[in-house]
Amino acid sequence: MVAQVSYDSCPMCGIPKGARIGHSTFRPLDNSRDQHIYSELLENNNIDALYTLGVHPIRNQFWQYPLCNVYRLWQPDELHQLHLGLVKD
């Protein structure tokens, strides 16, 4: 609810659900969600692009604080990610 992402979307990155770990076309340092891009898309009424990115087309109240990036609140648990990447994948 705080991040306003769609169901089954990652609140931290834009990598789609079901993408294999380590086998994506995303750059590893540039996969975090960017609230500035979302606010620009919202101002331009590009609702379809927001739905494609997995974000609800509603202005997030946290976007007005420049030092608060609500999408960085969810930090992955490295041991859990290692278990998912090596054992389950």
PDB file of C-alpha atoms in Angstrom:
ATOM      1  CA  MET A   1       0.000   0.000   0.000  1.00  0.00           C
ATOM      2  CA  VAL A   2       2.794   2.431   0.839  1.00  0.00           C
ATOM      3  CA  ALA A   3       4.673   1.787  -2.396  1.00  0.00           C
ATOM      4  CA  GLN A   4       1.444   1.690  -4.461  1.00  0.00           C
ATOM      5  CA  VAL A   5       2.701  -1.188  -6.564  1.00  0.00           C
ATOM      6  CA  SER A   6       0.351  -3.693  -8.148  1.00  0.00           C
ATOM      7  CA  TYR A   7      -0.255  -7.123  -6.724  1.00  0.00           C
ATOM      8  CA  ASP A   8       2.620  -9.547  -7.447  1.00  0.00           C
ATOM      9  CA  SER A   9       5.032  -6.708  -8.248  1.00  0.00           C
ATOM     10  CA  CYS A  10       8.269  -6.222  -6.368  1.00  0.00           C
ATOM     11  CA  PRO A  11       8.162  -3.069  -4.210  1.00  0.00           C
ATOM     12  CA  MET A  12      11.889  -2.549  -4.657  1.00  0.00           C
ATOM     13  CA  CYS A  13      12.743  -3.252  -8.295  1.00  0.00           C
ATOM     14  CA  GLY A  14      11.092  -3.393 -11.674  1.00  0.00           C
ATOM     15  CA  ILE A  15      12.112  -6.936 -12.520  1.00  0.00           C
ATOM     16  CA  PRO A  16       8.973  -8.859 -13.487  1.00  0.00           C
ATOM     17  CA  LYS A  17       7.728 -11.773 -11.415  1.00  0.00           C
ATOM     18  CA  GLY A  18       9.026 -15.102 -12.637  1.00  0.00           C
ATOM     19  CA  ALA A  19      12.229 -13.720 -14.143  1.00  0.00           C
ATOM     20  CA  ARG A  20      15.116 -16.043 -13.444  1.00  0.00           C
ATOM     21  CA  ILE A  21      17.732 -14.762 -11.040  1.00  0.00           C
ATOM     22  CA  GLY A  22      20.894 -13.757 -12.875  1.00  0.00           C
ATOM     23  CA  HIS A  23      19.372 -14.320 -16.311  1.00  0.00           C
ATOM     24  CA  SER A  24      17.651 -11.017 -16.928  1.00  0.00           C
ATOM     25  CA  THR A  25      18.353  -8.192 -19.333  1.00  0.00           C
ATOM     26  CA  PHE A  26      18.252  -5.621 -16.535  1.00  0.00           C
ATOM     27  CA  ARG A  27      21.425  -3.873 -15.489  1.00  0.00           C
ATOM     28  CA  PRO A  28      22.254  -4.935 -11.931  1.00  0.00           C
ATOM     29  CA  LEU A  29      22.868  -1.430 -10.572  1.00  0.00           C
ATOM     30  CA  ASP A  30      19.915   0.194 -12.291  1.00  0.00           C
ATOM     31  CA  ASN A  31      16.922  -1.963 -11.418  1.00  0.00           C
ATOM     32  CA  SER A  32      15.488   0.029  -8.516  1.00  0.00           C
ATOM     33  CA  ARG A  33      12.181   1.807  -8.877  1.00  0.00           C
ATOM     34  CA  ASP A  34      12.447   5.539  -9.628  1.00  0.00           C
ATOM     35  CA  GLN A  35       9.717   7.743  -8.190  1.00  0.00           C
ATOM     36  CA  HIS A  36      10.717  10.665 -10.441  1.00  0.00           C
ATOM     37  CA  ILE A  37       9.917   8.648 -13.553  1.00  0.00           C
ATOM     38  CA  TYR A  38       6.536   7.686 -12.090  1.00  0.00           C
ATOM     39  CA  SER A  39       5.638  11.262 -11.210  1.00  0.00           C
ATOM     40  CA  GLU A  40       6.536  12.416 -14.753  1.00  0.00           C
ATOM     41  CA  LEU A  41       4.421   9.659 -16.277  1.00  0.00           C
ATOM     42  CA  LEU A  42       1.545  10.642 -14.018  1.00  0.00           C
ATOM     43  CA  GLU A  43       1.822  14.317 -14.975  1.00  0.00           C
ATOM     44  CA  ASN A  44       1.783  13.349 -18.679  1.00  0.00           C
ATOM     45  CA  ASN A  45      -1.293  11.130 -18.096  1.00  0.00           C
ATOM     46  CA  ASN A  46       0.589   8.075 -19.336  1.00  0.00           C
ATOM     47  CA  ILE A  47      -1.535   5.668 -17.307  1.00  0.00           C
ATOM     48  CA  ASP A  48      -0.816   2.613 -19.467  1.00  0.00           C
ATOM     49  CA  ALA A  49       2.933   2.945 -18.869  1.00  0.00           C
ATOM     50  CA  LEU A  50       2.369   3.069 -15.116  1.00  0.00           C
ATOM     51  CA  TYR A  51       0.273  -0.098 -15.235  1.00  0.00           C
ATOM     52  CA  THR A  52       2.997  -1.764 -17.309  1.00  0.00           C
ATOM     53  CA  LEU A  53       5.569  -0.836 -14.650  1.00  0.00           C
ATOM     54  CA  GLY A  54       3.319  -2.229 -11.919  1.00  0.00           C
ATOM     55  CA  VAL A  55       2.518   1.082 -10.214  1.00  0.00           C
ATOM     56  CA  HIS A  56      -0.968   2.396  -9.476  1.00  0.00           C
ATOM     57  CA  PRO A  57      -1.693   5.691 -11.277  1.00  0.00           C
ATOM     58  CA  ILE A  58      -2.146   7.670  -8.064  1.00  0.00           C
ATOM     59  CA  ARG A  59       0.243  10.299  -6.735  1.00  0.00           C
ATOM     60  CA  ASN A  60       2.186   8.868  -3.822  1.00  0.00           C
ATOM     61  CA  GLN A  61       2.345  11.236  -0.838  1.00  0.00           C
ATOM     62  CA  PHE A  62       5.965  10.270  -0.156  1.00  0.00           C
ATOM     63  CA  TRP A  63       7.105  11.587  -3.548  1.00  0.00           C
ATOM     64  CA  GLN A  64       7.028  15.171  -2.241  1.00  0.00           C
ATOM     65  CA  TYR A  65       9.949  14.453   0.123  1.00  0.00           C
ATOM     66  CA  PRO A  66      13.158  14.454  -1.939  1.00  0.00           C
ATOM     67  CA  LEU A  67      15.184  12.383   0.523  1.00  0.00           C
ATOM     68  CA  CYS A  68      12.512   9.737   1.020  1.00  0.00           C
ATOM     69  CA  ASN A  69      12.525   6.958  -1.541  1.00  0.00           C
ATOM     70  CA  VAL A  70       9.729   4.656  -0.449  1.00  0.00           C
ATOM     71  CA  TYR A  71      10.868   1.989  -2.922  1.00  0.00           C
ATOM     72  CA  ARG A  72      14.176   1.599  -1.113  1.00  0.00           C
ATOM     73  CA  LEU A  73      12.492   0.686   2.182  1.00  0.00           C
ATOM     74  CA  TRP A  74      12.317  -2.975   1.199  1.00  0.00           C
ATOM     75  CA  GLN A  75      15.848  -4.288   1.357  1.00  0.00           C
ATOM     76  CA  PRO A  76      16.236  -7.915   0.290  1.00  0.00           C
ATOM     77  CA  ASP A  77      17.387 -10.481   2.776  1.00  0.00           C
ATOM     78  CA  GLU A  78      20.620 -11.761   1.230  1.00  0.00           C
ATOM     79  CA  LEU A  79      20.431 -15.230   2.758  1.00  0.00           C
ATOM     80  CA  HIS A  80      16.872 -15.620   1.508  1.00  0.00           C
ATOM     81  CA  GLN A  81      17.890 -14.456  -1.975  1.00  0.00           C
ATOM     82  CA  LEU A  82      20.816 -16.885  -1.967  1.00  0.00           C
ATOM     83  CA  HIS A  83      18.505 -19.727  -0.989  1.00  0.00           C
ATOM     84  CA  LEU A  84      16.015 -18.806  -3.720  1.00  0.00           C
ATOM     85  CA  GLY A  85      18.727 -18.385  -6.338  1.00  0.00           C
ATOM     86  CA  LEU A  86      20.726 -21.536  -5.650  1.00  0.00           C
ATOM     87  CA  VAL A  87      18.306 -24.029  -4.209  1.00  0.00           C
ATOM     88  CA  LYS A  88      14.944 -23.226  -5.762  1.00  0.00           C
ATOM     89  CA  ASP A  89      16.112 -21.924  -9.142  1.00  0.00           C
TER      90      ASP A  89
END
